[in-house]
CSV table of C-alpha atoms in Angstrom, one decimal:
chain,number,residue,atom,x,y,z
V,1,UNK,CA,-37.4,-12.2,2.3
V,2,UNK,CA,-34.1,-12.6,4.1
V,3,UNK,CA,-34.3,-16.3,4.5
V,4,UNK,CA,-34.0,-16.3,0.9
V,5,UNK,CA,-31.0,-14.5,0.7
V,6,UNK,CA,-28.6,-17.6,0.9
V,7,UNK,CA,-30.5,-19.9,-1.8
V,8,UNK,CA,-30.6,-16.8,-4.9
V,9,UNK,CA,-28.8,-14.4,-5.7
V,10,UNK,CA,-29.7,-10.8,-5.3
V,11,UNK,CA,-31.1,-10.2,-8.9
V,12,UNK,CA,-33.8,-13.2,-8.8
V,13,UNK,CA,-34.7,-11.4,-5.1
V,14,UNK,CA,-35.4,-7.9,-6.4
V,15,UNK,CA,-36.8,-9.2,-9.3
V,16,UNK,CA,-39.4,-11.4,-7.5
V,17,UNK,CA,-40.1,-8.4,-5.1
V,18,UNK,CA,-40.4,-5.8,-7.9
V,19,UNK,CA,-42.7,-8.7,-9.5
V,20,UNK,CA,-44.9,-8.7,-5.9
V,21,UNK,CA,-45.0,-4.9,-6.2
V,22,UNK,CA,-43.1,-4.8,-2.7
V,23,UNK,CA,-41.2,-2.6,-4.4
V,24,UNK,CA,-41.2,-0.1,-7.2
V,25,UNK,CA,-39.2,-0.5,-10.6
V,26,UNK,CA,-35.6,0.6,-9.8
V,27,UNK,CA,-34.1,2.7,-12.5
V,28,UNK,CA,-31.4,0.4,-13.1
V,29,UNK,CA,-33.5,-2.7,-12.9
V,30,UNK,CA,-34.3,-3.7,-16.7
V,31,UNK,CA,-30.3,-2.8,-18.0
V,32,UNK,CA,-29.1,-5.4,-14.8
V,33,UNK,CA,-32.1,-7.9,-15.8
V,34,UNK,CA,-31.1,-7.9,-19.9
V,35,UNK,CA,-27.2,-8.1,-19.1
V,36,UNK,CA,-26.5,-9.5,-15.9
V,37,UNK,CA,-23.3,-9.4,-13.7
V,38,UNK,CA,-21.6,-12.9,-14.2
V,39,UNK,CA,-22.1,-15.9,-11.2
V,40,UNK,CA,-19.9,-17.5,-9.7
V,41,UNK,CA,-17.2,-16.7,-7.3
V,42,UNK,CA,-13.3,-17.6,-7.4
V,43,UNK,CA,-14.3,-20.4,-4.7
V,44,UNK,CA,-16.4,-22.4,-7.3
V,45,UNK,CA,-14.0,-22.3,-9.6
V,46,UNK,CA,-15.7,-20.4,-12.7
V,47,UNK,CA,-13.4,-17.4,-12.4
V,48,UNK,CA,-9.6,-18.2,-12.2
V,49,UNK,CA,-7.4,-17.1,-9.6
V,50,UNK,CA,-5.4,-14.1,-10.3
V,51,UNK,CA,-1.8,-14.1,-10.2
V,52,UNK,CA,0.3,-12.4,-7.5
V,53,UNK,CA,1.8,-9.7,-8.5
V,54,UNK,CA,6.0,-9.3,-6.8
V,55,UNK,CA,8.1,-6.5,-7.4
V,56,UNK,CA,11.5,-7.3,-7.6
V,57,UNK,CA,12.1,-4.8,-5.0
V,58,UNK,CA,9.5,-7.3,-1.8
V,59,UNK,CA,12.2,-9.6,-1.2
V,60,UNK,CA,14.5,-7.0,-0.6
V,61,UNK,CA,12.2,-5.0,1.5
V,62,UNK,CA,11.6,-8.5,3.7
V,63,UNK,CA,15.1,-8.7,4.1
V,64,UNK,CA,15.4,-5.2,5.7
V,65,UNK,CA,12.2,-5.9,8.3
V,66,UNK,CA,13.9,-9.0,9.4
V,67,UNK,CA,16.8,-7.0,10.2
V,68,UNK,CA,15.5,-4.2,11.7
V,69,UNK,CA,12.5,-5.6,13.1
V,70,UNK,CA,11.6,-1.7,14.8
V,71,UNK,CA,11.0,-0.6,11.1
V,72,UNK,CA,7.8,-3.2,11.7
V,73,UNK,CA,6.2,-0.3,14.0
V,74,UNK,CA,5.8,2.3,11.2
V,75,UNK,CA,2.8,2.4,9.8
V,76,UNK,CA,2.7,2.2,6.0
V,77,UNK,CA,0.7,4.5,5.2
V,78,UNK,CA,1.1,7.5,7.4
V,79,UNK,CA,4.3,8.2,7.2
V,80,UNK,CA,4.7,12.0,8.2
V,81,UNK,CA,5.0,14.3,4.9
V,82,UNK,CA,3.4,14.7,1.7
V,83,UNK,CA,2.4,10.5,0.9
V,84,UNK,CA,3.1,10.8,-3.1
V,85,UNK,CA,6.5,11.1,-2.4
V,86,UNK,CA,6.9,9.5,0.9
V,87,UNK,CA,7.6,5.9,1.5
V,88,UNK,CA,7.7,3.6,4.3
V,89,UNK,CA,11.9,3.5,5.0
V,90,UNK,CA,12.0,0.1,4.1
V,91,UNK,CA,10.9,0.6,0.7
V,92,UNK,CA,13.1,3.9,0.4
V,93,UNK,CA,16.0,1.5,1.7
V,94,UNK,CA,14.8,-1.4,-1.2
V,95,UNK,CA,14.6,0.8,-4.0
V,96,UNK,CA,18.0,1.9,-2.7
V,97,UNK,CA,19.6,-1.6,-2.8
V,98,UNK,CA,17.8,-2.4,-5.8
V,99,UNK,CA,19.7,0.6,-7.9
V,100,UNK,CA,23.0,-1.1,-6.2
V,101,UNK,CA,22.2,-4.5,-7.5
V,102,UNK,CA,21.3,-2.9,-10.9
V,103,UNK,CA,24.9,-1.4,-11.4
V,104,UNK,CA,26.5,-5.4,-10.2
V,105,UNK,CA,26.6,-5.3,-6.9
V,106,UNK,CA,25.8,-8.8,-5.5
V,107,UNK,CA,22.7,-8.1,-2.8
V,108,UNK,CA,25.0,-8.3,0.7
V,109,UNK,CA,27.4,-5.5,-0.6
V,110,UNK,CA,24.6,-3.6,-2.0
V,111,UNK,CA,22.5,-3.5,1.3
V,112,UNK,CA,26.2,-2.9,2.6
V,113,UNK,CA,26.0,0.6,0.1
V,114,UNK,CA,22.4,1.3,0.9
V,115,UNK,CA,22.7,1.1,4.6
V,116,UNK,CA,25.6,3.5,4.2
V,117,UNK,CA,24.1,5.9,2.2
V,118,UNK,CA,20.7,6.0,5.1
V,119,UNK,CA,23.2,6.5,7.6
V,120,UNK,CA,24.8,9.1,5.6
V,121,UNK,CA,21.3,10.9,5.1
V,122,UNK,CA,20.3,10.8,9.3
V,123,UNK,CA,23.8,12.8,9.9
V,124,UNK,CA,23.0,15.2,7.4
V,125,UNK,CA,19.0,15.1,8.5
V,126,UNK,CA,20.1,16.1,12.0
V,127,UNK,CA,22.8,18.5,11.3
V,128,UNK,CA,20.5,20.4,9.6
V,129,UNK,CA,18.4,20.0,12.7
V,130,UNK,CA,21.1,21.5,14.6
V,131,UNK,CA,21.3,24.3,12.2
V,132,UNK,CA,17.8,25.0,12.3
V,133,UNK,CA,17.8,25.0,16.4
V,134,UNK,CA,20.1,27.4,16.4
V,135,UNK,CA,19.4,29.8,13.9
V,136,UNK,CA,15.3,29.5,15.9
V,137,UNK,CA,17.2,30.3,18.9
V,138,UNK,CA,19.5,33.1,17.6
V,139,UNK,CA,15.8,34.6,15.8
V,140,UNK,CA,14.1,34.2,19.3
V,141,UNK,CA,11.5,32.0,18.3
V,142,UNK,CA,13.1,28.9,20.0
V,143,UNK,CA,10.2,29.2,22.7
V,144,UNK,CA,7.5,28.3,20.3
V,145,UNK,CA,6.2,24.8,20.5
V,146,UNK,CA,6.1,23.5,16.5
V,147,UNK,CA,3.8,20.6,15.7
């Protein structure tokens, strides 16, 4: 039956093998036979294509890649930490700008703001760092190898 596979569609197959009694009555068979899914595909035309949906936050977060084409190498979705609440850094950085650009700021002094803020964050990020090293080292557990 596979050389019939590109001239019907899969309901007219199982139907004309359940018929042969190739196969037995699938449970589901009579519900998919009395209301069948729709034909057609978006490439025929029948459905209509859905819109795109564009947060105001994606051109901002294009913006940011073209500048710092390295943020490119992150993945998107494993980003290190609990992923409900972490986002890739360009988005972090977008959302950022975007709150800028909400309170008036035109878009090149609010990526200004944003980009001050980040920098702002990875001093306080690796002071803490610090801080951590030596209070590991002063506790004697600065051998250990952490994952």
């Amino acid at each position: 039956m596979s050389f019939l596979r590109g001239c019907i569609d899969t309901l007219k197959m199982v139907r004309m093998t359940v018929k042969s009694g190739y196969w037995e009555d699938p449970s589901h068979f009579y519900s998919m036979v009395r209301i069948p899914a729709p034909h057609g595909t978006r490439a025929s035309g029948r459905f209509p294509k859905l819109p795109r949906i564009v947060f105001p936050t994606d051109r901002l977060v294009a913006m940011r890649l073209s500048r710092k084409p390295e943020l490119k190498k992150l993945p998107w979705s494993l980003i290190p930490g609990d992923s409900r609440y972490m986002q890739h850094p360009s988005v972090a950085f977008a959302n950022r700008q975007w709150e800028y650009i909400k309170q008036g700021y035109n878009e090149d002094k609010a990526y200004e703001l944003a980009d001050k803020d980040e920098k702002h964050n990875q001093m306080e990020r690796q002071i803490e760092e610090e801080i951590a090293a030596q209070h590991a080292k002063a506790m004697g557990v600065a051998s250990l190898s952490l994952p």
